[in-house]
Amino acid sequence: MRSKAVLCVLLLALLAGCAGSGGAARSDRPDRAGDGCHGADDCLARMTLAEKAGQMIQLQNAFLDDPRDLARLSIGAMLSAGDDGGPRGGGNDAAAWAGMVEGYQRAALRSRLRVPLLYGADAVHGMSGITGSVIFPHHIGMGATRDPALVARAERVARDETLGAGVRWAFTPCVCVPRDVRWGRTYEGYAEDPGVVGELGAASVRGFQGDALGPGSVLATAKHFVGDGGTAYGSAAGEGRLLDQGDVRVGEAELRRVHLAPYRDVVDAGVGSVMASYSSVRGVRTHGDRRLLTGVLKGELGFEGFVVSDYDAVQQLPGGELAAQVARAVNAGIDMVMVSKDYRGVHRAITAGVREGRIPRARVDDAVRRILDVKERLGFFDDPFTDRALTAKVGSPRHRAVAREAVRASQVLLRNEGGALPLPRRGSYRIVVGGNGADDLGRQLGGWSVGWQGGTGRTTEGTTFLQALRRATAGTGIEVATEGRGDVGIWVGGEDPYAEWFGDSETLALGEENEADLADVCGRAKTCVGVLYSGRPVVLGGALARTDAFVAAWLPGTEARGITDALFGAGFSGRLPVTWPRRAADAAGRSREAGADPLFRYGYGIRPY
Ligand code: GLC
């Protein structure tokens, strides 16, 4: 372990006074009484410019050189980003994270005014950064349910598991409206229809925050403002990028009708933070777009929370010089800067920006007030620590049952010839299973699962399809095999996990391995069922006709029993949240557009039982 990291671990333990990942009992936690400031008005009145600048910084745990910087600079927030989110000393379960976050909080409370720290993570389909948590279907699957009550229930579980990991800020819901499924982040969106996105996004906010921000809330984040799902194919700069972080080239009316509309719903639901988008609108980078961030979001929509930049996105603004980039972003309406390594540089850029007249002092005061107001509404000035009783409930059977129900409700049946489904629950018949997803938990999860890009194999705790099938058929007379011939063949496979621009696809190909596996399994069975794990529609070509039944399972998460529940008779209720194109070149087309010839239209789904 590098010497600097060793120093950090030792300092953190010393400052935190907590024993490793166990954390401290509630009784010996530092209370905030005494000389600390209390609430937005009091803190703002007493803070120096340097302390205000610190509140406007969110730094990543992996790059905190010295925990004493949290107090020295009065840092407002931290995050665990995609990879290596856990404590440096190892351990990636809820208890390890909770101990880590508590240590940072204790270090931050040593600042002059003892302002509590806000810790955030990408709990985008459950608290998916830690091992042992319940991982839900990605948003595209939840969109297939069209069920806001189910989304809210799922997010209440995610809220409790996020709190169990000591985290109080979730960078979700993405209320992007994916309009071209070749985009690598399609699965982070609920649907191509802004009405569905707004309804489910608002349900997600209420699931995490409750009806209003309060001591039991996890702060939600509507992202990425605005138009991240509407970038033009080929407009993204950078190796291998096609759409992600590209340019939105639609007129103002379409921008508002499609991409801005969901933000009205989530602002009305009380979302406490909004994350700006890396992308640009008609050539203007959104992180520097005062018209959109301040005029539209804070002005027209009346958003009263705070706007956080995306990860190192401020440094992507034109000009290349940090002081100017930070000044442009803050003046445009960014209230908190999410930064990896150069948090000291950002701090200097804010303080110097004010002293040298590039940033109005009133703009800094407005930003800090927004941040402190959210902390006050979260109850941080009374108790900035999370309830450690929730840590033991992470991954509980009750939580997994909610995810299993969400998985079943998200399944979309695209084909069912000859009544292939439902499969008889009992009887002496043989099922032969194959495909790269049959017994691979990582493929069920997709990106943003333990690691940024996800992974294959047993990356956390959960139930694979094959394990689910074996449990569903135990004692029924049905034989399950992975070799030989069968009465029924089930192919389970699909996309390799990916996140962000790594998922941008020119071809939407199912892939030769999947096509060969599907042909092989179906060639060894009388009746064949295809189960596709994917973050979006893929080009199915001849594969579909090789099957008797075909299920779009999306990226279902840790509870594959929800899929077997549907196969054995619990029913299919999912409907396509996006248009399923026949060819990749049609991926930007909408079902309802004149001349559209999709393979399956938006909203399609068979409900045989
Ligand atoms: C990423 C993503 C954003 C995420 C953030 C923190 O680049 O764009 O969705 O919340 O960084 O991980």
Coordinates of C-alpha atoms and ligand atoms in Angstrom, one line a residue:
M1 CA 0.0 0.0 0.0
R2 CA 1.5 3.4 -0.9
S3 CA 3.0 5.4 2.0
K4 CA 0.6 8.2 1.5
A5 CA -2.4 5.9 1.7
V6 CA -0.9 4.3 4.8
L7 CA -0.7 7.7 6.3
C8 CA -4.2 8.4 5.4
V9 CA -5.5 5.2 7.0
L10 CA -3.6 5.9 10.2
L11 CA -4.7 9.5 10.4
L12 CA -8.3 8.6 9.7
A13 CA -8.3 6.0 12.5
L14 CA -6.6 8.5 14.9
L15 CA -8.9 11.3 14.0
A16 CA -12.0 9.1 13.9
G17 CA -11.2 7.3 17.1
C18 CA -13.2 4.4 15.8
A19 CA -11.9 0.9 15.8
G20 CA -11.7 -0.2 12.1
S21 CA -14.8 -0.9 10.3
G22 CA -16.7 -1.6 13.4
G23 CA -17.4 2.1 14.0
A24 CA -18.3 3.5 17.3
A25 CA -21.4 3.0 19.4
R26 CA -23.8 5.9 19.3
S27 CA -23.0 6.9 22.8
D28 CA -19.4 7.9 22.2
R29 CA -20.1 9.8 19.1
P30 CA -19.1 13.5 19.2
D31 CA -22.1 15.7 19.6
R32 CA -22.1 19.0 17.7
A33 CA -23.0 21.2 20.7
G34 CA -20.6 23.9 21.7
D35 CA -18.9 26.3 19.3
G36 CA -20.1 24.9 16.1
C37 CA -22.5 26.8 13.9
H38 CA -26.1 25.6 13.7
G39 CA -28.1 25.8 10.6
A40 CA -27.8 27.7 7.3
D41 CA -28.3 31.3 8.6
D42 CA -25.9 30.9 11.6
C43 CA -23.2 29.1 9.6
L44 CA -23.3 31.4 6.7
A45 CA -23.0 34.5 8.9
R46 CA -19.9 33.1 10.7
M47 CA -18.1 31.5 7.8
T48 CA -15.0 32.9 6.2
L49 CA -14.6 32.9 2.4
A50 CA -12.2 30.0 2.7
E51 CA -14.8 28.0 4.7
K52 CA -17.5 28.8 2.2
A53 CA -15.3 27.7 -0.6
G54 CA -14.7 24.4 1.2
Q55 CA -18.5 23.8 1.5
M56 CA -18.7 24.0 -2.3
I57 CA -16.3 21.1 -2.8
Q58 CA -17.2 17.4 -3.0
L59 CA -14.0 15.3 -3.1
Q60 CA -13.5 11.6 -3.7
N61 CA -12.3 9.4 -0.8
A62 CA -9.7 7.7 -3.0
F63 CA -7.9 11.0 -3.5
L64 CA -8.0 12.5 0.0
D65 CA -4.4 13.0 0.7
D66 CA -4.8 13.9 4.4
P67 CA -8.0 13.6 6.3
R68 CA -7.1 16.7 8.2
D69 CA -7.9 18.6 5.0
L70 CA -11.5 17.9 5.7
A71 CA -11.4 20.2 8.7
R72 CA -8.7 22.6 7.4
L73 CA -10.7 23.4 4.3
S74 CA -14.2 22.8 5.9
I75 CA -15.0 20.4 3.0
G76 CA -18.7 20.2 2.4
A77 CA -19.0 16.7 0.8
M78 CA -17.2 13.5 -0.3
L79 CA -18.1 10.6 -2.6
S80 CA -17.2 7.1 -3.4
A81 CA -17.0 6.9 -7.2
G82 CA -17.4 3.9 -9.3
D83 CA -14.4 1.7 -8.3
D84 CA -12.6 1.3 -5.0
G85 CA -15.4 3.0 -3.1
G86 CA -14.7 1.3 0.1
P87 CA -12.2 2.0 2.9
R88 CA -8.5 1.9 2.0
G89 CA -7.9 -0.8 4.6
G90 CA -10.0 -3.2 2.6
G91 CA -13.5 -4.5 3.1
N92 CA -16.4 -3.5 0.9
D93 CA -19.5 -4.5 2.8
A94 CA -21.9 -2.2 4.5
A95 CA -20.1 -2.3 7.9
A96 CA -16.8 -1.4 6.3
W97 CA -18.4 1.6 4.4
A98 CA -20.3 2.7 7.5
G99 CA -17.1 2.8 9.6
M100 CA -15.3 4.6 6.8
V101 CA -17.9 7.3 6.4
E102 CA -18.1 7.8 10.2
G103 CA -14.4 8.3 10.3
Y104 CA -14.6 11.0 7.6
Q105 CA -17.5 12.6 9.4
R106 CA -15.6 12.8 12.7
A107 CA -12.6 14.3 10.9
A108 CA -14.8 16.9 9.2
L109 CA -16.5 17.8 12.6
R110 CA -13.1 19.0 13.8
S111 CA -13.4 22.1 11.5
R112 CA -13.7 25.5 13.2
L113 CA -17.5 25.6 12.9
R114 CA -17.9 21.8 12.9
V115 CA -20.0 21.8 9.8
P116 CA -21.1 18.2 9.0
L117 CA -20.0 16.4 5.9
L118 CA -22.4 15.0 3.3
Y119 CA -21.2 11.7 1.8
G120 CA -22.6 10.5 -1.6
A121 CA -22.5 7.4 -3.8
D122 CA -24.1 6.0 -6.9
A123 CA -26.9 4.0 -5.4
V124 CA -28.5 3.8 -8.8
H125 CA -30.1 0.4 -8.5
G126 CA -29.9 -0.3 -4.8
M127 CA -26.7 0.5 -2.8
S128 CA -24.9 -1.3 -5.6
G129 CA -21.3 -0.1 -4.7
I130 CA -21.0 -2.4 -1.7
T131 CA -20.9 -6.2 -1.6
G132 CA -23.9 -7.9 0.0
S133 CA -26.5 -5.4 -0.9
V134 CA -29.7 -6.1 -2.8
I135 CA -29.2 -4.9 -6.4
F136 CA -32.5 -4.1 -8.2
P137 CA -33.2 -4.0 -11.9
H138 CA -31.6 -1.1 -13.6
H139 CA -34.0 1.7 -14.4
I140 CA -34.9 0.4 -17.9
G141 CA -36.3 -2.7 -16.2
M142 CA -38.2 -0.5 -13.7
G143 CA -39.5 1.5 -16.6
A144 CA -40.9 -1.7 -18.0
T145 CA -43.0 -2.1 -14.9
R146 CA -44.7 1.3 -15.4
D147 CA -45.4 1.1 -11.6
P148 CA -44.5 4.2 -9.5
A149 CA -45.6 2.5 -6.3
L150 CA -43.2 -0.4 -6.9
V151 CA -40.4 2.1 -7.8
A152 CA -41.0 3.9 -4.5
R153 CA -41.0 0.7 -2.5
A154 CA -37.8 -0.4 -4.2
E155 CA -36.1 2.9 -3.4
R156 CA -37.2 2.8 0.2
V157 CA -35.2 -0.5 0.4
A158 CA -32.4 1.2 -1.4
R159 CA -32.6 4.1 1.0
D160 CA -32.3 1.8 4.0
E161 CA -29.3 0.0 2.5
T162 CA -27.7 3.3 1.6
L163 CA -28.1 4.5 5.2
G164 CA -26.9 1.1 6.4
A165 CA -23.6 1.8 4.5
G166 CA -23.4 5.2 6.3
V167 CA -24.2 7.1 3.1
R168 CA -26.7 10.0 3.1
W169 CA -26.7 11.1 -0.6
A170 CA -27.6 8.9 -3.6
F171 CA -26.7 10.1 -7.1
T172 CA -30.1 8.9 -8.5
P173 CA -32.6 9.0 -10.2
C174 CA -31.2 9.5 -13.6
V175 CA -34.2 11.2 -15.3
C176 CA -32.5 11.0 -18.7
V177 CA -34.9 10.3 -21.6
P178 CA -32.9 7.9 -23.9
R179 CA -33.8 8.7 -27.5
D180 CA -31.2 6.6 -29.2
V181 CA -30.6 3.1 -27.6
R182 CA -27.1 3.0 -29.0
W183 CA -26.2 5.3 -26.0
G184 CA -24.3 3.4 -23.4
R185 CA -26.4 4.9 -20.6
T186 CA -29.8 3.8 -22.0
Y187 CA -30.3 1.4 -19.1
E188 CA -30.0 4.2 -16.6
G189 CA -33.2 5.8 -18.1
Y190 CA -36.7 4.6 -17.3
A191 CA -38.1 5.1 -20.8
E192 CA -38.2 7.1 -24.1
D193 CA -41.4 8.8 -22.9
P194 CA -40.8 11.8 -20.7
G195 CA -44.1 11.3 -18.9
V196 CA -43.1 7.9 -17.7
V197 CA -39.6 9.2 -16.8
G198 CA -41.1 12.0 -14.7
E199 CA -43.6 9.8 -12.9
L200 CA -41.1 7.1 -12.0
G201 CA -38.3 9.7 -11.3
A202 CA -40.6 11.4 -8.8
A203 CA -41.5 8.1 -7.2
S204 CA -37.7 7.4 -6.8
V205 CA -37.2 10.8 -5.1
R206 CA -40.1 10.1 -2.7
G207 CA -38.6 6.7 -2.0
F208 CA -35.3 8.1 -1.0
Q209 CA -36.3 11.4 0.6
G210 CA -39.9 10.7 1.8
D211 CA -42.6 13.3 1.1
A212 CA -40.0 16.0 2.2
L213 CA -36.3 16.0 3.1
G214 CA -35.9 15.1 6.8
P215 CA -33.7 13.3 9.3
G216 CA -34.7 9.9 7.8
S217 CA -34.0 10.9 4.2
V218 CA -31.3 10.0 1.9
L219 CA -30.7 13.0 -0.4
A220 CA -31.7 12.2 -4.0
T221 CA -30.1 13.6 -7.1
A222 CA -32.0 14.2 -10.4
K223 CA -29.4 13.8 -13.2
H224 CA -28.0 14.7 -15.6
F225 CA -29.4 18.1 -16.3
V226 CA -30.4 18.5 -19.1
G227 CA -30.7 16.4 -22.3
D228 CA -28.1 13.7 -21.6
G229 CA -30.3 11.1 -23.3
G230 CA -30.8 13.2 -26.4
T231 CA -27.3 13.7 -27.8
A232 CA -26.8 13.3 -31.5
Y233 CA -25.2 10.0 -32.8
G234 CA -21.5 10.7 -33.5
S235 CA -21.5 14.0 -31.6
A236 CA -19.4 12.8 -28.7
A237 CA -15.7 13.6 -28.6
G238 CA -13.2 11.0 -27.5
E239 CA -12.0 7.5 -28.5
G240 CA -14.8 5.1 -28.9
R241 CA -17.5 7.6 -27.9
L242 CA -20.5 8.0 -30.1
L243 CA -23.2 9.6 -28.0
D244 CA -22.2 9.8 -24.3
Q245 CA -21.4 13.4 -23.3
G246 CA -22.2 14.6 -26.8
D247 CA -24.2 17.5 -28.1
V248 CA -28.0 17.8 -28.0
R249 CA -29.0 19.2 -31.4
V250 CA -32.7 19.6 -31.0
G251 CA -34.7 22.8 -30.9
E252 CA -35.8 24.5 -27.7
A253 CA -39.4 23.2 -28.0
E254 CA -38.2 19.5 -28.1
L255 CA -35.6 20.1 -25.4
R256 CA -38.4 21.3 -23.1
R257 CA -41.0 18.8 -24.2
V258 CA -38.8 15.8 -23.9
H259 CA -35.8 16.4 -21.7
L260 CA -36.8 19.2 -19.4
A261 CA -40.3 17.9 -18.6
P262 CA -39.2 15.2 -16.1
Y263 CA -37.3 17.8 -14.1
R264 CA -40.7 19.6 -13.4
D265 CA -41.9 16.3 -11.8
V266 CA -38.8 15.7 -9.7
V267 CA -38.6 19.3 -8.5
D268 CA -42.3 19.1 -7.6
A269 CA -41.4 15.9 -5.6
G270 CA -38.8 17.9 -3.7
V271 CA -35.6 16.6 -5.0
G272 CA -32.8 18.1 -3.0
S273 CA -30.0 18.0 -5.5
V274 CA -29.5 18.1 -9.3
M275 CA -26.4 16.9 -11.1
A276 CA -25.4 18.8 -14.3
S277 CA -24.7 16.9 -17.5
Y278 CA -21.4 16.5 -19.2
S279 CA -23.2 17.0 -22.5
S280 CA -23.8 20.3 -24.3
V281 CA -26.9 21.8 -25.8
R282 CA -26.5 23.2 -29.3
G283 CA -22.8 23.5 -28.7
V284 CA -22.9 25.1 -25.2
R285 CA -21.5 22.9 -22.5
T286 CA -24.2 22.6 -19.8
H287 CA -21.8 23.0 -16.9
G288 CA -21.2 26.5 -18.2
D289 CA -24.7 27.3 -19.4
R290 CA -26.1 30.0 -17.1
R291 CA -29.4 30.1 -19.1
L292 CA -30.2 26.5 -18.3
L293 CA -28.7 26.0 -14.9
T294 CA -29.8 29.3 -13.4
G295 CA -32.4 30.7 -15.7
V296 CA -34.4 27.6 -16.4
L297 CA -33.7 25.1 -13.5
K298 CA -33.5 27.6 -10.6
G299 CA -35.6 30.4 -12.2
E300 CA -38.4 28.9 -14.2
L301 CA -38.7 25.5 -12.4
G302 CA -38.0 27.1 -9.0
F303 CA -35.5 24.5 -7.9
E304 CA -34.3 25.4 -4.4
G305 CA -31.8 22.6 -3.7
F306 CA -28.2 22.7 -4.9
V307 CA -26.6 21.8 -8.2
V308 CA -23.6 19.6 -8.2
S309 CA -21.2 19.2 -11.1
D310 CA -20.5 15.8 -12.6
Y311 CA -17.2 14.1 -11.8
D312 CA -14.3 16.5 -13.0
A313 CA -16.7 17.9 -15.5
V314 CA -15.8 21.5 -14.7
Q315 CA -12.3 20.8 -15.9
Q316 CA -13.8 19.9 -19.3
L317 CA -15.1 23.4 -19.9
P318 CA -13.3 25.2 -22.7
G319 CA -10.2 27.3 -21.8
G320 CA -8.3 24.7 -20.0
E321 CA -7.3 26.9 -17.1
L322 CA -8.9 25.8 -13.8
A323 CA -9.5 29.3 -12.3
A324 CA -11.5 30.4 -15.3
Q325 CA -13.3 27.0 -15.6
V326 CA -14.4 27.1 -11.9
A327 CA -15.5 30.7 -12.2
R328 CA -17.5 30.0 -15.3
A329 CA -19.2 27.0 -13.8
V330 CA -20.0 28.6 -10.4
N331 CA -21.3 31.8 -12.2
A332 CA -23.5 29.6 -14.5
G333 CA -25.1 28.0 -11.4
I334 CA -23.0 25.1 -10.2
D335 CA -23.2 25.2 -6.4
M336 CA -20.9 22.3 -5.6
V337 CA -17.9 21.1 -7.6
M338 CA -17.4 17.3 -7.7
V339 CA -13.6 16.8 -8.0
S340 CA -11.2 13.9 -8.0
K341 CA -7.6 14.9 -7.3
D342 CA -7.3 18.7 -7.4
Y343 CA -9.6 19.7 -4.6
R344 CA -7.0 22.2 -3.3
G345 CA -6.9 23.8 -6.8
V346 CA -10.7 24.1 -6.9
H347 CA -10.6 25.7 -3.4
R348 CA -8.0 28.2 -4.5
A349 CA -10.0 28.9 -7.7
I350 CA -13.1 29.8 -5.7
T351 CA -11.4 32.0 -3.1
A352 CA -9.2 33.8 -5.7
G353 CA -12.2 34.1 -8.0
V354 CA -14.1 36.1 -5.4
R355 CA -11.0 38.1 -4.3
E356 CA -10.1 39.0 -7.9
G357 CA -13.7 39.8 -8.9
R358 CA -14.4 36.8 -11.3
I359 CA -17.0 35.3 -8.9
P360 CA -19.5 37.6 -7.1
R361 CA -19.5 37.0 -3.4
A362 CA -23.3 36.9 -3.5
R363 CA -23.1 33.9 -5.9
V364 CA -20.9 32.0 -3.4
D365 CA -23.2 32.9 -0.5
D366 CA -26.2 31.6 -2.6
A367 CA -24.4 28.4 -3.4
V368 CA -23.4 27.8 0.3
R369 CA -26.8 28.6 1.5
R370 CA -28.4 26.1 -0.8
I371 CA -25.9 23.4 0.5
L372 CA -26.3 24.3 4.2
D373 CA -30.1 24.4 3.8
V374 CA -30.2 20.8 2.5
K375 CA -27.9 19.7 5.4
E376 CA -30.2 21.5 7.8
R377 CA -33.3 19.8 6.4
L378 CA -31.5 16.4 6.6
G379 CA -31.2 17.1 10.3
F380 CA -27.4 17.1 10.1
F381 CA -26.9 19.9 12.6
D382 CA -28.6 17.7 15.2
D383 CA -27.2 14.3 14.2
P384 CA -24.9 13.9 11.2
F385 CA -24.5 10.1 11.8
T386 CA -26.6 7.3 10.3
D387 CA -28.5 4.7 12.3
R388 CA -26.1 1.7 12.5
A389 CA -29.0 -0.6 13.2
L390 CA -29.7 -0.5 9.4
T391 CA -26.3 -1.9 8.6
A392 CA -27.3 -5.4 9.8
K393 CA -30.4 -5.3 7.5
V394 CA -28.4 -4.8 4.3
G395 CA -29.2 -7.8 2.0
S396 CA -32.0 -9.1 4.3
P397 CA -34.5 -11.6 3.0
R398 CA -37.2 -9.0 3.2
H399 CA -35.3 -6.6 1.1
R400 CA -34.5 -9.3 -1.4
A401 CA -38.2 -10.2 -1.7
V402 CA -39.0 -6.6 -2.9
A403 CA -36.3 -6.9 -5.5
R404 CA -37.6 -10.3 -6.6
E405 CA -41.0 -8.8 -7.1
A406 CA -39.5 -5.9 -9.1
V407 CA -37.6 -8.4 -11.3
R408 CA -40.8 -10.3 -12.1
A409 CA -42.7 -7.1 -12.9
S410 CA -39.9 -5.9 -15.2
Q411 CA -39.9 -9.0 -17.5
V412 CA -41.2 -8.3 -21.0
L413 CA -42.4 -11.2 -23.0
L414 CA -41.7 -10.6 -26.7
R415 CA -42.6 -14.0 -28.2
N416 CA -44.7 -17.0 -27.0
E417 CA -45.4 -19.4 -29.9
G418 CA -47.5 -22.5 -29.3
G419 CA -48.1 -21.6 -25.7
A420 CA -44.5 -22.4 -24.8
L421 CA -44.9 -20.4 -21.6
P422 CA -45.9 -20.9 -18.8
L423 CA -43.6 -23.9 -18.1
P424 CA -45.4 -26.6 -16.1
R425 CA -44.5 -26.2 -12.4
R426 CA -44.4 -29.9 -11.9
G427 CA -43.9 -33.0 -14.0
S428 CA -41.2 -35.4 -15.3
Y429 CA -39.6 -33.3 -17.9
R430 CA -36.0 -32.2 -18.5
I431 CA -34.8 -28.6 -18.9
V432 CA -31.4 -28.0 -20.4
V433 CA -29.9 -24.5 -19.7
G434 CA -27.1 -22.7 -21.5
G435 CA -25.7 -19.3 -22.4
N436 CA -23.1 -16.9 -20.9
G437 CA -25.7 -15.5 -18.4
A438 CA -27.1 -18.8 -17.1
D439 CA -24.9 -18.9 -14.1
D440 CA -23.2 -15.6 -14.0
L441 CA -24.3 -13.1 -11.4
G442 CA -22.3 -10.2 -12.8
R443 CA -24.1 -10.4 -16.1
Q444 CA -27.4 -10.0 -14.4
L445 CA -26.2 -6.8 -12.7
G446 CA -24.6 -4.8 -15.5
G447 CA -22.6 -1.6 -14.8
W448 CA -22.5 0.4 -11.6
S449 CA -22.5 -2.9 -9.7
V450 CA -19.7 -3.2 -7.0
G451 CA -17.4 -1.7 -9.7
W452 CA -18.0 1.1 -12.1
Q453 CA -18.1 -1.1 -15.2
G454 CA -19.6 -4.0 -13.3
G455 CA -18.0 -7.4 -13.9
T456 CA -18.7 -11.1 -14.6
G457 CA -18.8 -14.0 -12.2
R458 CA -19.8 -13.9 -8.5
T459 CA -19.1 -10.2 -7.8
T460 CA -21.5 -10.0 -4.8
E461 CA -24.2 -12.1 -3.1
G462 CA -27.3 -13.0 -5.1
T463 CA -29.1 -15.7 -7.0
T464 CA -28.1 -16.6 -10.6
F465 CA -30.7 -17.8 -13.1
L466 CA -29.5 -21.4 -12.8
Q467 CA -29.7 -21.3 -9.0
A468 CA -33.2 -19.8 -9.3
L469 CA -34.2 -22.5 -11.7
R470 CA -32.9 -25.3 -9.4
R471 CA -34.8 -23.8 -6.4
A472 CA -38.0 -23.4 -8.5
T473 CA -37.9 -27.0 -9.6
A474 CA -36.7 -28.7 -6.4
G475 CA -39.0 -31.6 -5.6
T476 CA -41.2 -31.1 -8.6
G477 CA -40.0 -34.0 -10.8
I478 CA -38.5 -31.6 -13.2
E479 CA -34.8 -32.3 -14.1
V480 CA -32.5 -29.3 -14.7
A481 CA -29.2 -29.9 -16.6
T482 CA -26.6 -27.9 -18.4
E483 CA -25.6 -30.6 -20.8
G484 CA -27.3 -33.0 -23.3
R485 CA -30.8 -32.8 -24.7
G486 CA -34.0 -31.6 -23.0
D487 CA -37.7 -31.3 -23.5
V488 CA -37.3 -27.6 -22.8
G489 CA -34.2 -25.5 -23.6
I490 CA -33.5 -22.2 -21.9
W491 CA -30.9 -19.9 -23.3
V492 CA -29.8 -17.1 -20.9
G493 CA -27.3 -14.6 -22.2
G494 CA -26.6 -11.1 -23.5
E495 CA -24.4 -8.0 -23.2
D496 CA -21.2 -7.8 -21.3
P497 CA -21.5 -5.3 -18.5
Y498 CA -20.6 -1.7 -19.2
A499 CA -21.1 1.8 -18.0
E500 CA -21.2 5.3 -19.6
W501 CA -19.4 5.7 -22.9
F502 CA -18.0 2.1 -22.8
G503 CA -21.5 1.1 -23.7
D504 CA -21.9 3.3 -26.7
S505 CA -22.6 0.9 -29.6
E506 CA -22.6 1.3 -33.4
T507 CA -24.1 -2.1 -34.1
L508 CA -26.3 -3.2 -31.1
A509 CA -25.1 -6.7 -32.0
L510 CA -26.3 -9.7 -30.0
G511 CA -22.8 -11.1 -30.7
E512 CA -21.6 -14.3 -32.3
E513 CA -21.1 -16.1 -28.9
N514 CA -24.7 -15.5 -27.9
E515 CA -26.0 -16.4 -31.3
A516 CA -24.0 -19.7 -31.3
D517 CA -25.0 -20.5 -27.7
L518 CA -28.7 -19.8 -28.4
A519 CA -28.6 -22.0 -31.6
D520 CA -26.8 -24.8 -29.6
V521 CA -29.2 -24.8 -26.7
C522 CA -32.3 -24.6 -28.9
G523 CA -30.9 -27.3 -31.1
R524 CA -30.9 -29.7 -28.2
A525 CA -34.5 -29.2 -27.1
K526 CA -38.1 -29.6 -28.3
T527 CA -39.2 -26.2 -27.0
C528 CA -36.8 -23.3 -26.6
V529 CA -37.0 -20.2 -24.4
G530 CA -34.6 -17.2 -24.8
V531 CA -33.9 -14.9 -21.8
L532 CA -31.9 -11.8 -22.8
Y533 CA -29.8 -9.8 -20.3
S534 CA -29.2 -6.4 -21.8
G535 CA -29.2 -2.7 -20.9
R536 CA -31.3 -1.9 -24.0
P537 CA -32.8 -3.5 -27.2
V538 CA -30.2 -5.4 -29.3
V539 CA -30.5 -6.5 -32.9
L540 CA -32.0 -9.9 -32.7
G541 CA -31.9 -10.9 -36.4
G542 CA -32.6 -14.6 -36.8
A543 CA -32.1 -15.5 -33.2
L544 CA -35.7 -14.6 -32.3
A545 CA -37.2 -17.1 -34.7
R546 CA -35.0 -19.9 -33.3
T547 CA -37.0 -19.7 -30.0
D548 CA -40.5 -20.5 -29.2
A549 CA -40.6 -17.9 -26.4
F550 CA -38.4 -14.9 -25.8
V551 CA -38.1 -12.7 -22.7
A552 CA -36.4 -9.3 -22.4
A553 CA -35.0 -9.5 -18.8
W554 CA -33.0 -6.3 -19.0
L555 CA -30.4 -6.1 -16.2
P556 CA -32.4 -7.7 -13.4
G557 CA -30.0 -7.5 -10.5
T558 CA -29.3 -10.0 -7.7
E559 CA -32.7 -11.7 -7.5
A560 CA -33.1 -14.0 -10.6
R561 CA -36.0 -15.9 -9.0
G562 CA -38.2 -13.1 -10.3
I563 CA -37.5 -14.4 -13.8
T564 CA -38.3 -18.0 -13.0
D565 CA -41.5 -16.9 -11.2
A566 CA -42.6 -15.4 -14.5
L567 CA -41.6 -18.4 -16.5
F568 CA -43.5 -20.8 -14.3
G569 CA -46.8 -19.0 -14.2
A570 CA -46.6 -15.8 -12.1
G571 CA -47.3 -13.9 -15.2
F572 CA -45.8 -11.2 -17.5
S573 CA -46.8 -7.6 -17.1
G574 CA -43.8 -5.7 -18.4
R575 CA -44.1 -3.4 -21.4
L576 CA -41.3 -2.1 -23.6
P577 CA -40.0 1.2 -22.2
V578 CA -38.3 2.0 -25.4
T579 CA -38.8 1.2 -29.1
W580 CA -37.0 -2.0 -30.2
P581 CA -35.4 -1.3 -33.5
R582 CA -35.0 -3.9 -36.3
R583 CA -31.6 -2.5 -37.2
A584 CA -29.0 -0.4 -35.4
A585 CA -29.4 2.4 -37.9
D586 CA -33.0 2.8 -36.8
A587 CA -32.1 3.2 -33.2
A588 CA -32.9 6.8 -33.0
G589 CA -36.3 6.3 -34.5
R590 CA -39.5 6.4 -32.4
S591 CA -42.3 3.9 -32.8
R592 CA -44.8 6.5 -33.3
E593 CA -43.0 8.4 -36.0
A594 CA -44.3 8.1 -39.5
G595 CA -42.7 5.3 -41.4
A596 CA -41.2 3.7 -38.4
D597 CA -40.7 0.0 -38.8
P598 CA -39.5 -1.3 -35.4
L599 CA -39.2 -4.9 -34.5
F600 CA -41.4 -4.2 -31.5
R601 CA -43.1 -0.9 -30.7
Y602 CA -42.8 1.1 -27.5
G603 CA -45.2 -0.4 -25.0
Y604 CA -45.3 -3.9 -26.5
G605 CA -45.4 -6.9 -24.2
I606 CA -47.4 -10.2 -24.3
R607 CA -49.4 -11.1 -21.3
P608 CA -50.5 -14.8 -21.8
Y609 CA -51.3 -15.5 -18.2
Ligands
GLC1 C1 -20.0 9.7 -13.3 C2 -21.4 9.8 -13.8 C3 -22.4 10.2 -12.8 C4 -22.0 9.7 -11.4 C5 -20.7 10.4 -11.1 C6 -20.1 9.9 -9.7 O1 -19.1 10.2 -14.3 O2 -21.7 10.7 -15.0 O3 -23.7 9.7 -13.2 O4 -23.0 10.0 -10.4 O5 -19.7 10.3 -12.1 O6 -19.7 8.6 -9.8

